[in-house]
Amino acid sequence: MRAFLSVFIICLLFSCKSQKEAMSSKNTALNTQPKLVVGIVVDQMRYDYLTRFYSKYGDDGFKRLVNQGFNCKNHHFNYVPTYTGPGHASIFTGTTPKMHGIISNNWYDKVLDSYVYCAGDTTVQSVGTLDKAGQMSPHRLKTTSFADENRLFTQMRGKTIGISVKDRGAILPAGHTANAAYWFHGKDEGRFISSTFYFNTLPNWVQTFNNSAIAESYLKEWNTLYDINSYTESGSDLNAFEGGFRGKDNATFPYDLKALSKENRGFDILKATPYGNSIVTDFAIAAIDGEQLGQDNFTDVLTVSFSSTDYVGHNFGVNSKEIEDTYLRLDKEVARLLQKLDVKVGKGNYTLFLTSDHGAVEVPSYLQSVNIPSGYFDADAFKAKLKSAIILNYKAEAFIKNISNSQIFLNREVIKGYGLKLEDVQQAIVNEIIDYKHINKAYTATSMSTTEFTSGLESLLQKGYNQKRSGDVLYVLDPAVIKYSKTGSTHGSALNYDTHVPLLFFGKGIKNGSTLEHTTIPDIAPTMSALLGISFPNGATGKPLEFVLD
């Protein structure tokens, strides 16, 4: 009996030990979240910027992310319009403008009968400046970001900090519950600012940064990082397809930024140079130290948007020496940020992803010079022609309240007063404009609301269509046709040059590899949520990319 009892006790002890080990193993498996998640958005980065300049990148920036991380090579926006505000919102909310409501950077508000800005908020005040540039918040974003969900999950213990040159590039990714969002205010100040949506006074580390004269140090010569003759991946430096800066006769290197700043809004000139990205890196590094990000057991989120790539692209175009130099320098900024994360947070303790808010078209005037179909849309002529057209026996001007963002907003009260049906007027306008020069497609809001499109351009339009905020008629321009100046690049379409962007995952919990499987922008936030073991953003429509996670 005594022997049996001894055996029983030994078995019981082993059983308890094995259960404890199993529970410990289970707890370990469920608590492997990174200390810090870093979401990087490179504004206006086409996918081919990753491949075109690859041979000239160093080993510690983009190449490190590609070689040690996971590369989604066939990554696309699954909606239009492809603009900065909607792009940043979609990346971090895991859904499209149909759900999150940021339908453009600026749009016509049907209720207010005026234009609104995606991050504008007159109910808050500027912090860090007396200028109105700080009157911003995420109040027009209708859904949560994965950073919001992380804050909720950690009982607000996990921090969220958003940083960018652009206000919308800092505010929308950080979401509604962020500890702070900071953006660069140029003019004669050259400092990072915020709004009373977050706090009433800038933290000491931000004030120290602003008082350090770092911004002023970048008002210097911008010349090519390497010998300009080695920049064989871009066109000639002197050409007819670039904008340039006021005060300089042509858009060629070098640029004396201090001298040129006088005619180019002071410190704002930095935004359209690689040094705008440099100061964002400087500030992000200061934030990692100042906020002690990634230093406890609660996952923090840092969002960093490099916006100067967009300003340079708009000014000089996709094929310019300036854009090549900007990306070669950005590669070094990415490396610098990674090095800081390695030291401060620790290798293997953070997870990072890098993507873009949209791509960009080659300058149409350049495409025309090499016989590729392209052109420019005369918006004023379009509006004049449409308003003078006869629609259902009435002059169309009577029906139209606003034309903007490739949408036509109708005056519903007037239409009702004439005894007409709204859907009939919408369709009549579609029938009218479809034959106009450079109009490729046109659709009614009724069709967007009543028909489910599962593929093609119609599906992308529908995912970008918000029933309360979008217009009554949507139109699409021909490929490589833009409403823009004849110099520089822009974006906004459903075509591959605007939708195909990089997506790189790196760090803790990420596999090493690549895929050509089609992935979409709304997949990013659910993937981050799955990695963290938290709720998906409340409006998320994307899916976790299981093959990315280790």
Coordinates of C-alpha atoms in Angstrom, one line a residue:
M1 CA 0.0 0.0 0.0
R2 CA 2.8 2.4 1.0
A3 CA 4.6 1.6 -2.3
F4 CA 1.4 2.3 -4.3
L5 CA 1.0 5.6 -2.5
S6 CA 4.5 6.6 -3.3
V7 CA 4.0 5.8 -7.0
F8 CA 0.8 7.8 -7.0
I9 CA 2.4 10.8 -5.4
I10 CA 5.3 10.7 -7.9
C11 CA 2.9 10.4 -10.8
L12 CA 0.8 13.3 -9.4
L13 CA 3.9 15.5 -9.1
F14 CA 5.0 14.7 -12.7
S15 CA 1.4 15.4 -13.9
C16 CA 1.4 18.8 -12.1
K17 CA 4.8 19.6 -13.5
S18 CA 3.8 18.7 -17.0
Q19 CA 0.6 20.8 -16.7
K20 CA 2.6 23.7 -15.4
E21 CA 5.1 23.4 -18.2
A22 CA 2.2 23.2 -20.7
M23 CA 0.6 26.3 -19.2
S24 CA 3.9 28.1 -19.2
S25 CA 4.4 27.1 -22.8
K26 CA 1.0 28.3 -23.7
N27 CA 1.5 31.6 -21.9
T28 CA 4.8 32.0 -23.7
A29 CA 3.1 31.4 -27.0
L30 CA 0.5 34.0 -26.3
N31 CA 2.9 36.6 -25.0
T32 CA 5.4 37.0 -27.8
Q33 CA 4.3 40.5 -28.9
P34 CA 7.0 42.9 -29.9
K35 CA 7.8 45.8 -27.6
L36 CA 7.3 48.2 -30.4
V37 CA 5.5 48.2 -33.8
V38 CA 6.8 50.8 -36.3
G39 CA 4.7 51.6 -39.3
I40 CA 6.5 53.5 -42.0
V41 CA 4.7 55.1 -44.9
V42 CA 6.8 56.5 -47.8
D43 CA 4.6 59.0 -49.5
Q44 CA 4.2 58.5 -53.3
M45 CA 6.6 55.4 -53.4
R46 CA 6.0 53.4 -56.5
Y47 CA 7.0 49.7 -56.2
D48 CA 9.6 50.1 -58.9
Y49 CA 11.5 52.6 -56.8
L50 CA 12.5 49.6 -54.7
T51 CA 13.7 47.6 -57.7
R52 CA 15.0 50.4 -60.0
F53 CA 17.4 51.9 -57.5
Y54 CA 18.1 48.6 -55.7
S55 CA 21.7 48.2 -56.9
K56 CA 22.6 51.6 -55.4
Y57 CA 21.0 51.1 -52.0
G58 CA 23.3 50.2 -49.1
D59 CA 23.0 47.0 -47.1
D60 CA 21.4 48.5 -44.0
G61 CA 18.2 50.2 -45.3
F62 CA 15.8 48.9 -47.9
K63 CA 18.0 45.9 -48.7
R64 CA 18.0 44.8 -45.0
L65 CA 14.2 44.9 -45.0
V66 CA 14.0 42.9 -48.2
N67 CA 16.7 40.3 -47.4
Q68 CA 15.9 39.8 -43.7
G69 CA 12.1 40.4 -43.8
F70 CA 9.2 39.6 -46.0
N71 CA 8.5 41.2 -49.4
C72 CA 5.0 41.4 -50.8
K73 CA 5.8 42.1 -54.4
N74 CA 2.3 42.3 -55.8
H75 CA 0.8 44.7 -53.3
H76 CA -2.0 47.1 -54.4
F77 CA -4.5 49.6 -53.3
N78 CA -8.0 48.1 -53.8
Y79 CA -9.9 51.4 -54.1
V80 CA -9.8 54.9 -55.7
P81 CA -8.9 57.7 -55.2
T82 CA -5.3 57.0 -54.4
Y83 CA -4.5 60.1 -52.4
T84 CA -2.5 60.8 -49.2
G85 CA -5.3 61.1 -46.7
P86 CA -7.3 58.0 -47.8
G87 CA -4.0 56.1 -48.1
H88 CA -2.8 56.7 -44.6
A89 CA -6.2 56.0 -43.2
S90 CA -6.6 52.8 -45.1
I91 CA -3.2 51.4 -44.1
F92 CA -3.8 51.7 -40.4
T93 CA -7.6 51.0 -40.2
G94 CA -7.6 48.0 -42.5
T95 CA -10.5 49.2 -44.6
T96 CA -11.3 51.6 -47.4
P97 CA -12.9 55.1 -47.7
K98 CA -16.3 53.3 -48.0
M99 CA -16.0 52.5 -44.3
H100 CA -13.5 54.9 -42.8
G101 CA -14.9 58.0 -44.5
I102 CA -11.7 59.7 -45.6
I103 CA -12.6 60.0 -49.2
S104 CA -9.9 62.5 -50.3
N105 CA -7.5 65.0 -48.8
N106 CA -10.1 67.7 -49.3
W107 CA -13.7 67.2 -50.3
Y108 CA -17.0 69.0 -50.8
D109 CA -19.2 68.5 -47.8
K110 CA -22.8 68.2 -49.0
V111 CA -24.3 69.2 -45.6
L112 CA -22.0 72.2 -45.0
D113 CA -22.0 73.2 -48.6
S114 CA -18.3 73.9 -48.4
Y115 CA -15.0 72.2 -48.7
V116 CA -13.5 70.4 -45.7
Y117 CA -10.0 69.1 -45.0
C118 CA -9.5 65.5 -43.9
A119 CA -7.7 66.4 -40.7
G120 CA -9.0 70.0 -40.2
D121 CA -10.7 70.7 -36.9
T122 CA -11.6 74.3 -35.8
T123 CA -12.7 73.1 -32.4
V124 CA -9.0 72.5 -31.3
Q125 CA -6.1 74.9 -31.1
S126 CA -2.5 74.8 -32.2
V127 CA 0.2 73.7 -29.8
G128 CA 3.8 74.8 -30.5
T129 CA 2.8 77.7 -32.8
L130 CA 0.4 80.6 -33.0
D131 CA -0.3 79.7 -36.6
K132 CA -3.6 77.9 -37.5
A133 CA -1.5 75.0 -38.9
G134 CA -2.1 73.1 -35.6
Q135 CA -5.9 73.1 -35.8
M136 CA -6.0 69.4 -36.7
S137 CA -7.4 66.1 -35.4
P138 CA -8.6 62.7 -36.6
H139 CA -12.3 63.5 -35.9
R140 CA -13.4 62.9 -39.6
L141 CA -11.9 59.3 -39.4
K142 CA -14.9 57.1 -38.7
T143 CA -13.2 53.9 -37.6
T144 CA -10.4 52.8 -35.4
S145 CA -6.8 52.1 -36.3
F146 CA -4.8 49.0 -35.1
A147 CA -3.0 51.5 -32.9
D148 CA -6.3 52.4 -31.3
E149 CA -7.1 48.7 -30.7
N150 CA -3.7 48.3 -29.1
R151 CA -4.3 51.2 -26.8
L152 CA -7.7 49.6 -25.8
F153 CA -6.1 46.2 -25.4
T154 CA -3.4 47.5 -23.1
Q155 CA -5.8 49.7 -21.0
M156 CA -4.0 52.7 -22.6
R157 CA -0.6 51.6 -21.2
G158 CA 0.8 51.0 -24.7
K159 CA 1.7 54.4 -26.3
T160 CA 1.0 55.6 -29.8
I161 CA 3.1 58.4 -31.4
G162 CA 2.5 59.6 -35.0
I163 CA 5.2 61.6 -36.9
S164 CA 5.3 63.2 -40.3
V165 CA 6.1 66.4 -42.3
K166 CA 2.4 66.4 -43.2
D167 CA -0.3 66.8 -40.5
R168 CA -2.5 64.1 -42.1
G169 CA 0.5 61.8 -42.4
A170 CA 0.9 62.0 -38.6
I171 CA -2.7 62.2 -37.5
L172 CA -4.6 59.6 -39.4
P173 CA -2.2 56.6 -38.8
A174 CA -2.0 57.3 -35.1
G175 CA -5.8 57.2 -34.8
H176 CA -8.2 58.6 -32.1
T177 CA -6.5 57.5 -28.9
A178 CA -2.9 58.5 -29.7
N179 CA -0.7 60.0 -27.0
A180 CA 0.5 62.5 -29.7
A181 CA 0.8 63.3 -33.3
Y182 CA 3.5 65.7 -34.5
W183 CA 3.9 67.4 -37.9
F184 CA 6.4 69.9 -39.3
H185 CA 5.4 73.6 -39.6
G186 CA 7.7 75.5 -42.0
K187 CA 7.4 79.1 -43.0
D188 CA 9.6 81.2 -40.7
E189 CA 9.4 78.7 -37.8
G190 CA 10.8 75.3 -38.8
R191 CA 9.4 73.3 -35.9
F192 CA 7.3 70.3 -35.0
I193 CA 3.8 71.2 -33.7
S194 CA 0.6 69.4 -32.6
S195 CA -2.9 70.3 -31.4
T196 CA -4.9 70.5 -28.2
F197 CA -6.7 67.3 -29.3
Y198 CA -3.7 65.6 -27.7
F199 CA -2.4 68.0 -25.0
N200 CA -2.0 71.7 -24.2
T201 CA 1.8 72.0 -24.1
L202 CA 4.5 70.3 -26.1
P203 CA 6.5 67.8 -24.0
N204 CA 10.0 68.9 -22.9
W205 CA 11.8 66.7 -25.3
V206 CA 9.9 68.2 -28.3
Q207 CA 10.6 71.7 -27.1
T208 CA 14.3 70.8 -26.8
F209 CA 14.3 69.4 -30.3
N210 CA 12.6 72.6 -31.7
N211 CA 15.1 74.8 -29.9
S212 CA 18.1 72.9 -31.3
A213 CA 18.2 74.6 -34.7
I214 CA 18.2 71.2 -36.4
A215 CA 15.8 72.5 -39.1
E216 CA 18.1 75.5 -39.8
S217 CA 21.1 73.1 -40.3
Y218 CA 19.3 71.6 -43.3
L219 CA 19.1 74.9 -45.1
K220 CA 22.2 74.1 -47.1
E221 CA 23.2 73.0 -50.5
W222 CA 21.3 70.0 -52.0
N223 CA 23.6 68.3 -54.4
T224 CA 23.6 64.6 -55.5
L225 CA 24.7 62.1 -52.9
Y226 CA 26.9 60.4 -55.5
D227 CA 28.4 61.5 -58.8
I228 CA 25.4 62.6 -60.9
N229 CA 26.8 60.7 -63.9
S230 CA 26.2 57.5 -62.0
Y231 CA 22.5 58.2 -61.8
T232 CA 21.7 56.0 -64.8
E233 CA 18.3 55.0 -63.5
S234 CA 16.8 58.4 -64.2
G235 CA 16.5 60.9 -67.1
S236 CA 18.7 63.8 -67.9
D237 CA 19.0 66.5 -65.2
L238 CA 18.0 69.3 -67.6
N239 CA 14.7 68.7 -69.3
A240 CA 11.3 70.2 -69.9
F241 CA 9.3 68.0 -67.6
E242 CA 10.3 69.3 -64.1
G243 CA 9.1 72.2 -62.0
G244 CA 11.9 73.4 -59.8
F245 CA 12.0 76.2 -57.2
R246 CA 11.3 79.9 -57.5
G247 CA 14.4 81.9 -57.8
K248 CA 16.3 79.3 -59.9
D249 CA 16.1 79.4 -63.7
N250 CA 16.1 75.7 -64.2
A251 CA 15.5 72.5 -62.2
T252 CA 19.1 71.2 -62.1
F253 CA 21.6 70.4 -59.4
P254 CA 22.9 71.9 -57.1
Y255 CA 20.2 73.8 -55.1
D256 CA 21.3 76.5 -52.6
L257 CA 18.4 75.9 -50.2
K258 CA 19.2 78.8 -47.8
A259 CA 19.2 81.3 -50.7
L260 CA 16.1 79.8 -52.3
S261 CA 14.2 79.6 -49.1
K262 CA 13.5 83.3 -49.2
E263 CA 11.2 82.9 -52.3
N264 CA 9.9 79.4 -51.3
R265 CA 8.1 79.9 -48.0
G266 CA 11.1 79.7 -45.7
F267 CA 11.6 76.4 -44.0
D268 CA 8.8 74.9 -46.2
I269 CA 11.4 74.4 -49.0
L270 CA 12.8 71.5 -46.9
K271 CA 9.6 69.6 -47.5
A272 CA 10.4 69.3 -51.2
T273 CA 14.0 68.0 -50.6
P274 CA 15.4 64.8 -49.1
Y275 CA 16.2 66.8 -45.9
G276 CA 12.5 66.8 -45.1
N277 CA 12.9 63.1 -44.6
S278 CA 16.1 63.6 -42.6
I279 CA 14.4 65.8 -40.1
V280 CA 11.6 63.3 -39.7
T281 CA 14.2 60.6 -38.9
D282 CA 15.8 63.0 -36.4
F283 CA 12.5 63.6 -34.7
A284 CA 11.5 59.9 -34.7
I285 CA 14.8 59.1 -33.0
A286 CA 14.2 61.8 -30.4
A287 CA 10.7 60.4 -29.9
I288 CA 12.0 56.9 -29.2
D289 CA 14.2 58.4 -26.5
G290 CA 11.8 61.0 -25.2
E291 CA 8.8 58.7 -24.9
Q292 CA 10.9 55.7 -24.0
L293 CA 9.2 53.6 -26.7
G294 CA 9.5 49.9 -26.5
Q295 CA 10.9 49.9 -22.9
D296 CA 8.3 48.0 -21.0
N297 CA 6.0 45.0 -21.4
F298 CA 3.2 46.9 -23.2
T299 CA 3.5 47.2 -26.9
D300 CA 3.9 50.7 -28.2
V301 CA 3.2 51.9 -31.8
L302 CA 5.3 54.5 -33.7
T303 CA 4.0 55.7 -37.0
V304 CA 6.5 57.5 -39.3
S305 CA 5.4 59.0 -42.6
F306 CA 8.2 60.2 -44.9
S307 CA 6.3 62.8 -46.9
S308 CA 9.1 64.6 -48.8
T309 CA 9.2 61.9 -51.4
D310 CA 5.7 63.1 -52.4
Y311 CA 6.7 66.8 -52.6
V312 CA 9.8 65.9 -54.7
G313 CA 7.7 63.7 -57.0
H314 CA 5.1 66.3 -57.6
N315 CA 7.7 68.9 -58.3
F316 CA 10.3 67.0 -60.4
G317 CA 8.5 63.9 -61.6
V318 CA 9.0 60.1 -61.5
N319 CA 11.9 60.0 -63.9
S320 CA 14.0 62.8 -62.4
K321 CA 17.5 62.9 -61.0
E322 CA 16.0 64.5 -57.9
I323 CA 13.7 61.6 -57.2
E324 CA 16.6 59.1 -57.5
D325 CA 18.7 61.2 -55.2
T326 CA 15.8 61.4 -52.7
Y327 CA 15.4 57.7 -52.6
L328 CA 19.2 57.0 -52.2
R329 CA 19.2 59.4 -49.3
L330 CA 16.0 57.9 -47.9
D331 CA 17.7 54.5 -47.9
K332 CA 20.2 55.9 -45.4
E333 CA 17.4 57.4 -43.3
V334 CA 15.7 54.0 -43.0
A335 CA 19.1 52.5 -42.1
R336 CA 19.6 55.2 -39.4
L337 CA 16.2 54.5 -37.9
L338 CA 16.8 50.7 -37.9
Q339 CA 20.1 51.2 -36.2
K340 CA 18.4 53.3 -33.4
L341 CA 15.8 50.6 -33.0
D342 CA 18.4 47.9 -32.7
V343 CA 20.2 49.8 -30.0
K344 CA 17.3 51.2 -28.0
V345 CA 14.6 48.5 -28.3
G346 CA 16.9 45.6 -29.3
K347 CA 17.1 43.4 -32.3
G348 CA 14.3 40.9 -32.3
N349 CA 12.2 43.1 -30.0
Y350 CA 10.4 45.2 -32.6
T351 CA 8.3 44.7 -35.7
L352 CA 8.3 47.1 -38.6
F353 CA 6.4 47.4 -41.9
L354 CA 7.0 49.8 -44.7
T355 CA 4.5 50.7 -47.5
S356 CA 3.2 53.7 -49.4
D357 CA 0.0 55.7 -49.6
H358 CA 0.0 55.7 -53.4
G359 CA 2.3 55.7 -56.4
A360 CA 2.6 58.2 -59.2
V361 CA 2.3 58.5 -63.0
E362 CA 5.2 59.3 -65.3
V363 CA 4.9 62.9 -66.4
P364 CA 2.4 62.8 -69.3
S365 CA 4.3 65.3 -71.4
Y366 CA 7.3 63.0 -71.1
L367 CA 5.2 60.0 -72.1
Q368 CA 3.9 61.9 -75.1
S369 CA 7.5 62.6 -76.2
V370 CA 8.1 58.8 -76.4
N371 CA 4.8 58.1 -78.1
I372 CA 2.9 56.6 -75.1
P373 CA -0.8 57.6 -74.9
S374 CA -1.2 60.2 -72.2
G375 CA -2.5 63.8 -71.8
Y376 CA -3.9 66.5 -69.6
F377 CA -7.5 67.1 -68.6
D378 CA -8.9 70.6 -68.8
A379 CA -11.2 70.7 -65.8
D380 CA -12.4 74.2 -66.5
A381 CA -13.4 73.4 -70.1
F382 CA -15.1 70.2 -68.8
K383 CA -17.2 72.1 -66.2
A384 CA -18.2 74.8 -68.7
K385 CA -19.3 72.3 -71.3
L386 CA -21.2 70.2 -68.8
K387 CA -23.0 73.2 -67.2
S388 CA -24.2 74.4 -70.6
A389 CA -25.5 71.0 -71.6
I390 CA -29.2 70.4 -71.8
I391 CA -30.2 67.6 -69.4
L392 CA -33.7 66.3 -69.4
N393 CA -34.9 69.6 -71.0
Y394 CA -33.1 71.7 -68.4
K395 CA -29.7 73.4 -68.4
A396 CA -27.4 71.2 -66.4
E397 CA -26.0 74.2 -64.5
A398 CA -29.2 74.3 -62.5
F399 CA -28.6 70.8 -61.2
I400 CA -24.9 71.0 -60.2
K401 CA -23.7 72.2 -56.9
N402 CA -20.0 71.1 -57.1
I403 CA -17.5 69.3 -59.3
S404 CA -14.4 68.1 -57.6
N405 CA -12.3 64.9 -57.0
S406 CA -13.7 63.5 -60.2
Q407 CA -17.2 63.6 -58.8
I408 CA -20.3 65.7 -59.6
F409 CA -22.5 66.7 -56.7
L410 CA -26.1 67.5 -57.6
N411 CA -28.6 70.0 -56.1
R412 CA -31.2 67.5 -54.9
E413 CA -33.7 70.2 -53.8
V414 CA -33.7 71.7 -57.3
I415 CA -34.1 68.3 -58.9
K416 CA -37.0 67.5 -56.6
G417 CA -38.5 70.9 -57.3
Y418 CA -38.5 70.2 -61.1
G419 CA -40.4 66.9 -60.4
L420 CA -37.4 64.8 -61.6
K421 CA -36.0 61.6 -60.2
L422 CA -32.5 61.9 -58.8
E423 CA -31.3 58.6 -60.5
D424 CA -32.6 59.8 -63.8
V425 CA -30.6 63.0 -63.6
Q426 CA -27.5 61.1 -62.5
Q427 CA -27.8 58.7 -65.5
A428 CA -28.5 61.6 -67.9
I429 CA -25.3 63.3 -66.8
V430 CA -23.4 60.0 -67.2
N431 CA -24.8 59.7 -70.8
E432 CA -23.7 63.3 -71.5
I433 CA -20.1 63.2 -70.2
I434 CA -19.1 59.8 -71.4
D435 CA -18.4 61.2 -74.9
Y436 CA -16.3 64.1 -73.5
K437 CA -12.6 64.1 -74.3
H438 CA -10.4 62.1 -71.9
I439 CA -13.4 60.7 -70.0
N440 CA -13.0 56.9 -69.9
K441 CA -15.8 55.8 -67.6
A442 CA -18.7 57.3 -65.7
Y443 CA -21.0 55.9 -63.1
T444 CA -24.0 57.0 -61.0
A445 CA -24.0 57.0 -57.2
T446 CA -27.2 54.9 -57.5
S447 CA -25.2 52.1 -59.2
M448 CA -22.5 52.4 -56.5
S449 CA -25.2 52.0 -53.8
T450 CA -27.4 49.3 -55.3
T451 CA -25.0 47.0 -57.2
E452 CA -22.2 44.9 -55.7
F453 CA -19.2 45.0 -57.9
T454 CA -16.7 42.2 -57.2
S455 CA -13.9 43.0 -59.7
G456 CA -12.5 45.5 -62.1
L457 CA -12.5 49.3 -62.0
E458 CA -16.1 49.3 -60.7
S459 CA -15.1 47.4 -57.6
L460 CA -12.3 49.9 -56.8
L461 CA -14.6 52.8 -57.3
Q462 CA -17.2 51.2 -55.0
K463 CA -14.7 50.6 -52.2
G464 CA -13.7 54.3 -52.4
Y465 CA -17.3 55.5 -52.5
N466 CA -18.9 56.7 -49.2
Q467 CA -22.6 57.0 -49.5
K468 CA -22.8 60.0 -47.1
R469 CA -19.7 61.9 -48.4
S470 CA -19.3 61.1 -52.0
G471 CA -20.9 62.7 -55.1
D472 CA -23.8 61.7 -57.4
V473 CA -21.7 61.0 -60.5
L474 CA -18.2 59.5 -60.6
Y475 CA -16.0 59.8 -63.7
V476 CA -12.6 58.2 -64.6
L477 CA -10.0 59.7 -66.9
D478 CA -8.1 57.9 -69.6
P479 CA -4.9 56.1 -68.6
A480 CA -2.0 58.5 -68.0
V481 CA -4.3 61.6 -68.3
I482 CA -4.1 63.9 -65.3
K483 CA -5.5 67.2 -64.1
Y484 CA -2.1 68.8 -63.3
S485 CA 0.6 71.0 -64.6
K486 CA 2.8 69.9 -67.6
T487 CA 5.7 69.5 -65.2
G488 CA 6.0 67.0 -62.3
S489 CA 3.9 63.9 -61.4
T490 CA 0.7 63.3 -59.6
H491 CA -1.6 60.4 -58.6
G492 CA -5.2 59.4 -57.7
S493 CA -6.2 56.8 -60.3
A494 CA -7.0 53.1 -60.2
L495 CA -4.2 52.2 -62.6
N496 CA -1.1 50.2 -61.6
Y497 CA 1.2 53.2 -61.6
D498 CA -0.9 54.6 -58.7
T499 CA -2.0 51.3 -57.0
H500 CA 1.2 49.2 -57.0
V501 CA 3.3 50.0 -53.9
P502 CA 5.9 48.2 -51.7
L503 CA 5.0 46.2 -48.7
L504 CA 7.9 45.0 -46.5
F505 CA 7.5 43.3 -43.1
F506 CA 10.5 43.0 -40.8
G507 CA 11.4 41.9 -37.3
K508 CA 9.8 40.0 -34.5
G509 CA 7.2 37.5 -35.6
I510 CA 7.9 37.9 -39.3
K511 CA 9.0 35.2 -41.7
N512 CA 11.9 35.7 -44.1
G513 CA 10.7 35.4 -47.7
S514 CA 8.6 37.0 -50.5
T515 CA 5.4 36.4 -52.4
L516 CA 3.9 37.4 -55.7
E517 CA 0.4 36.7 -54.3
H518 CA -1.9 39.6 -54.7
T519 CA -2.2 41.5 -51.4
T520 CA -4.1 44.7 -50.7
I521 CA -3.6 47.8 -48.4
P522 CA -6.4 46.8 -46.0
D523 CA -4.6 43.6 -45.2
I524 CA -1.8 45.4 -43.3
A525 CA -3.8 46.4 -40.1
P526 CA -5.4 43.0 -39.6
T527 CA -2.0 41.4 -40.0
M528 CA -0.6 43.7 -37.3
S529 CA -3.6 43.0 -35.1
A530 CA -3.1 39.2 -35.5
L531 CA 0.6 39.5 -34.6
L532 CA -0.3 41.4 -31.4
G533 CA -3.3 39.2 -30.5
I534 CA -5.6 42.1 -30.3
S535 CA -9.0 43.0 -31.9
F536 CA -9.0 44.0 -35.5
P537 CA -9.8 47.7 -36.2
N538 CA -13.6 48.0 -35.9
G539 CA -14.2 48.6 -39.6
A540 CA -11.5 46.3 -41.0
T541 CA -12.3 44.6 -44.2
G542 CA -8.9 43.2 -45.0
K543 CA -7.5 39.8 -44.0
P544 CA -4.4 38.8 -42.0
L545 CA -1.5 37.8 -44.3
E546 CA -0.9 34.5 -42.5
F547 CA 2.1 33.6 -44.7
V548 CA 3.9 36.6 -43.4
L549 CA 3.7 35.7 -39.8
D550 CA 6.2 33.3 -38.2

